[in-house]
Amino acid sequence: MSNQAAAIKILKSTTWFSKCSNELITALAAKLELLDVGEGHVFISEGLPMDKSMILESGSLFRTKMHVVDDLVEEEGGHNKRRASLSQSLRNMKAAEVSSTIQENAVVVDIVQGHGHVTGLLHIFSEDSCAFATVTSKTPAKVWIMSAKDFREILSSNPAFMLDIMGNMATELRTGGKSLRAVMSQLHSKGLGGDAKENEKETLRVLCYDTTSWVSDAFQPAVKAFNADPKNSFQMMVDFTTERLGPQSATYSAGYEAICTFVNDTADAGTIQTLSRLGVNMIAQRAAGFDRVDTKAARAYGMTVARVPAYSPYAVAEMAIALLMAVNRKTTKASSRVKMANFSLDAGLLGVDIHGKTVGVMGTGKIGQILCNIILGFGAKLICYDVFQNEAVKQAGGVYVTKDEIFAQSDILFFMMPLLPATRHTLNMDTLPKLKKGVMLINTSRGGLVDTKALLQGLRTGVISGCGMDVYENEQEYFFQDWSAKSIQDPDLTALLGEPGVVMTAHQAFFTKEAVDKITQTTMENLRDFKLGKCEFDHPNNCIPKDD
Ligand code: NAD
């Protein structure tokens, strides 16, 4: 066989080039050079410019990295001097010395073997790429060398060649992703050791994001109890991280089949794609709201997303009342004054009776309904707004009115609806003038229901006399963390904290013992149901709509 024919044959045997056009393969084959080397031949040295890619005809190669990490010295062009000089010295050694130097100074990243295996190709697309590892022959080997310069010249000579190679690369990356998922799922089902013994239970590995002490305190005993229960056909293993889920931290989930998230974790489309590629198939939201989950993307990737639909509506409704009383009767301010031995009474502490006032509740679902009953207990007039009217609320004495009417009539206004495109910025610069002057606004639902600029304007102009808020539009950066020794960079948050009429808590309305117990129990059940095969729309607490 001629050299050209042999080069074409080897290119067609690779996954990278097998489906490329004959024209491209012929052009590349004309530039391939076959090297027949003994053991210990250094093809490429870590840290030096990457000037070639290698296609294996026979034999095997080491890919190794120097384990020199302390004395890295950067030089112009990004090459690493220390690595480069060590790698360079390998080039000058005899074959036998190379093998022992590798064993002493380097770690083996992997062994390249198998006819048609390609290494270094992704590096030679760009001119200034450096070798990530040293490539050395482990055994006598026949290796086809493709010069980086020739490769780039051939590709840039014809735009069709570019598309051709990109099409193949896309296939390679997709199938690579699939293989990774397959390996991950094998590991998941066996436990990460990958060597399950007969009769050993399978393990569901879960990574719990945004963990604070109450989360691990609640979940650790629950996991222990689950694993001790002989009725359970699999084991649960939950690891905890304080990191919030987002596009970057999604990669931490490699090796886990499910993740557990909270209200400020972000599962946008890119994050879901990464999770799916890493083999994560379930998001267990330990909350009722799921407005940071891109449900369309979750549906597209076949991700199961379950939530805790109701844990304790009483916890949130009662907290809303606590905030109202703190705003109205200035209890936080009064208490700190008394603790400073200031027992005086002045207009700054003056409140109003709730009895006889008109109280508006927007969103009369589970929490809203309980709130309505408490409000009626004050002897207030209850008016409501919801896209669906709740019969129980009506029977209890609530009167449904239009949105404009609830704005115009309420002395006290509660936001109890979820954050949706239709409810985002329900309070904004346009609706602010519609409010009854002096209204007290209470929001325990989601910060995004309120445009903070409009709220600040309402407070400064006296349209809003006070605001009790357990949620804030841009809370994600700050809530659930201690910022007391740091400077807050968000001017709106600083302005709100400085407003005398504002009482703010950091998303703690849910935080009662009963609610935490229920969140833990339902989340464990959600994970169990997923592992037992109740996936996507079949999951009892699925939160992905079948269509939008
Ligand atoms: P729910 O689904 O039972 O009730 C929501 C109500 O809002 C429903 O009646 C619905 O019809 C209504 N609604 C929907 N779109 C509306 C619109 N455009 N205008 C007016 N009403 C509309 O939910 P829930 O359990 O009562 O919880 C309400 C919200 O409370 C949750 O979505 C969540 O965001 C928030 N929440 C906050 C905390 C916290 O700790 N601060 C805890 C739990 C829940």
GROMACS .gro file of N, CA and C in nm, residues 419-472:
model
  162
  419LEU      N    1  -4.431   3.443   4.187
  419LEU     CA    2  -4.364   3.528   4.088
  419LEU      C    3  -4.376   3.462   3.951
  420LEU      N    4  -4.447   3.527   3.864
  420LEU     CA    5  -4.468   3.478   3.727
  420LEU      C    6  -4.448   3.599   3.635
  421PRO      N    7  -4.435   3.576   3.504
  421PRO     CA    8  -4.424   3.694   3.416
  421PRO      C    9  -4.541   3.791   3.440
  422ALA      N   10  -4.661   3.737   3.466
  422ALA     CA   11  -4.778   3.824   3.485
  422ALA      C   12  -4.776   3.900   3.617
  423THR      N   13  -4.702   3.851   3.715
  423THR     CA   14  -4.703   3.917   3.847
  423THR      C   15  -4.575   3.996   3.875
  424ARG      N   16  -4.475   3.981   3.788
  424ARG     CA   17  -4.348   4.051   3.807
  424ARG      C   18  -4.375   4.202   3.816
  425HIS      N   19  -4.316   4.268   3.911
  425HIS     CA   20  -4.332   4.413   3.932
  425HIS      C   21  -4.480   4.454   3.936
  426THR      N   22  -4.556   4.380   4.015
  426THR     CA   23  -4.696   4.421   4.035
  426THR      C   24  -4.699   4.563   4.092
  427LEU      N   25  -4.605   4.590   4.183
  427LEU     CA   26  -4.588   4.731   4.223
  427LEU      C   27  -4.480   4.789   4.135
  428ASN      N   28  -4.517   4.891   4.057
  428ASN     CA   29  -4.420   4.958   3.970
  428ASN      C   30  -4.454   5.107   3.964
  429MET      N   31  -4.382   5.180   3.882
  429MET     CA   32  -4.403   5.326   3.876
  429MET      C   33  -4.544   5.361   3.828
  430ASP      N   34  -4.606   5.272   3.748
  430ASP     CA   35  -4.741   5.299   3.697
  430ASP      C   36  -4.848   5.266   3.799
  431THR      N   37  -4.823   5.158   3.878
  431THR     CA   38  -4.928   5.120   3.974
  431THR      C   39  -4.915   5.199   4.105
  432LEU      N   40  -4.796   5.252   4.131
  432LEU     CA   41  -4.774   5.327   4.257
  432LEU      C   42  -4.881   5.436   4.279
  433PRO      N   43  -4.910   5.521   4.176
  433PRO     CA   44  -5.011   5.626   4.201
  433PRO      C   45  -5.152   5.572   4.225
  434LYS      N   46  -5.174   5.444   4.193
  434LYS     CA   47  -5.309   5.388   4.213
  434LYS      C   48  -5.333   5.346   4.358
  435LEU      N   49  -5.224   5.341   4.438
  435LEU     CA   50  -5.238   5.292   4.576
  435LEU      C   51  -5.303   5.398   4.665
  436LYS      N   52  -5.374   5.350   4.767
  436LYS     CA   53  -5.432   5.442   4.866
  436LYS      C   54  -5.319   5.505   4.945
  437LYS      N   55  -5.324   5.635   4.965
  437LYS     CA   56  -5.212   5.702   5.033
  437LYS      C   57  -5.195   5.648   5.176
  438GLY      N   58  -5.072   5.617   5.209
  438GLY     CA   59  -5.041   5.569   5.344
  438GLY      C   60  -5.052   5.418   5.360
  439VAL      N   61  -5.070   5.346   5.250
  439VAL     CA   62  -5.086   5.200   5.258
  439VAL      C   63  -4.963   5.134   5.321
  440MET      N   64  -4.987   5.023   5.394
  440MET     CA   65  -4.875   4.940   5.442
  440MET      C   66  -4.869   4.819   5.350
  441LEU      N   67  -4.751   4.794   5.297
  441LEU     CA   68  -4.735   4.684   5.201
  441LEU      C   69  -4.656   4.571   5.267
  442ILE      N   70  -4.707   4.449   5.255
  442ILE     CA   71  -4.637   4.333   5.313
  442ILE      C   72  -4.612   4.232   5.202
  443ASN      N   73  -4.486   4.195   5.184
  443ASN     CA   74  -4.452   4.096   5.080
  443ASN      C   75  -4.367   3.984   5.141
  444THR      N   76  -4.428   3.866   5.146
  444THR     CA   77  -4.351   3.748   5.190
  444THR      C   78  -4.336   3.649   5.075
  445SER      N   79  -4.381   3.688   4.956
  445SER     CA   80  -4.384   3.589   4.846
  445SER      C   81  -4.253   3.585   4.769
  446ARG      N   82  -4.232   3.681   4.684
  446ARG     CA   83  -4.107   3.688   4.607
  446ARG      C   84  -4.073   3.836   4.583
  447GLY      N   85  -3.944   3.866   4.592
  447GLY     CA   86  -3.899   4.004   4.578
  447GLY      C   87  -3.936   4.064   4.444
  448GLY      N   88  -3.935   3.981   4.340
  448GLY     CA   89  -3.961   4.030   4.204
  448GLY      C   90  -4.102   4.082   4.184
  449LEU      N   91  -4.191   4.063   4.281
  449LEU     CA   92  -4.326   4.119   4.268
  449LEU      C   93  -4.323   4.271   4.279
  450VAL      N   94  -4.212   4.322   4.334
  450VAL     CA   95  -4.203   4.466   4.362
  450VAL      C   96  -4.084   4.526   4.287
  451ASP      N   97  -4.110   4.635   4.214
  451ASP     CA   98  -4.000   4.712   4.155
  451ASP      C   99  -3.944   4.800   4.268
  452THR      N  100  -3.820   4.772   4.308
  452THR     CA  101  -3.764   4.837   4.428
  452THR      C  102  -3.761   4.989   4.413
  453LYS      N  103  -3.735   5.037   4.291
  453LYS     CA  104  -3.728   5.183   4.270
  453LYS      C  105  -3.865   5.245   4.302
  454ALA      N  106  -3.972   5.177   4.259
  454ALA     CA  107  -4.107   5.229   4.285
  454ALA      C  108  -4.138   5.223   4.434
  455LEU      N  109  -4.092   5.116   4.500
  455LEU     CA  110  -4.115   5.104   4.644
  455LEU      C  111  -4.045   5.219   4.717
  456LEU      N  112  -3.920   5.246   4.679
  456LEU     CA  113  -3.844   5.354   4.745
  456LEU      C  114  -3.915   5.488   4.723
  457GLN      N  115  -3.961   5.508   4.598
  457GLN     CA  116  -4.032   5.635   4.571
  457GLN      C  117  -4.159   5.644   4.655
  458GLY      N  118  -4.232   5.532   4.665
  458GLY     CA  119  -4.356   5.530   4.744
  458GLY      C  120  -4.328   5.562   4.890
  459LEU      N  121  -4.219   5.508   4.945
  459LEU     CA  122  -4.184   5.533   5.085
  459LEU      C  123  -4.143   5.679   5.105
  460ARG      N  124  -4.067   5.733   5.010
  460ARG     CA  125  -4.016   5.870   5.026
  460ARG      C  126  -4.127   5.974   5.010
  461THR      N  127  -4.228   5.941   4.928
  461THR     CA  128  -4.336   6.038   4.905
  461THR      C  129  -4.453   6.015   5.000
  462GLY      N  130  -4.446   5.912   5.084
  462GLY     CA  131  -4.553   5.888   5.182
  462GLY      C  132  -4.671   5.812   5.123
  463VAL      N  133  -4.666   5.775   4.995
  463VAL     CA  134  -4.775   5.692   4.939
  463VAL      C  135  -4.778   5.559   5.014
  464ILE      N  136  -4.659   5.508   5.042
  464ILE     CA  137  -4.647   5.384   5.121
  464ILE      C  138  -4.594   5.424   5.259
  465SER      N  139  -4.671   5.394   5.365
  465SER     CA  140  -4.627   5.440   5.498
  465SER      C  141  -4.529   5.342   5.562
  466GLY      N  142  -4.533   5.219   5.516
  466GLY     CA  143  -4.439   5.121   5.571
  466GLY      C  144  -4.441   4.995   5.486
  467CYS      N  145  -4.332   4.921   5.493
  467CYS     CA  146  -4.326   4.798   5.414
  467CYS      C  147  -4.261   4.688   5.497
  468GLY      N  148  -4.330   4.575   5.506
  468GLY     CA  149  -4.272   4.457   5.570
  468GLY      C  150  -4.232   4.361   5.460
  469MET      N  151  -4.105   4.331   5.453
  469MET     CA  152  -4.061   4.247   5.341
  469MET      C  153  -3.969   4.136   5.389
  470ASP      N  154  -4.007   4.014   5.353
  470ASP     CA  155  -3.924   3.897   5.384
  470ASP      C  156  -3.843   3.858   5.261
  471VAL      N  157  -3.872   3.924   5.152
  471VAL     CA  158  -3.808   3.892   5.024
  471VAL      C  159  -3.768   4.023   4.958
  472TYR      N  160  -3.665   4.017   4.878
  472TYR     CA  161  -3.618   4.138   4.810
  472TYR      C  162  -3.576   4.099   4.669
   0.00000   0.00000   0.00000
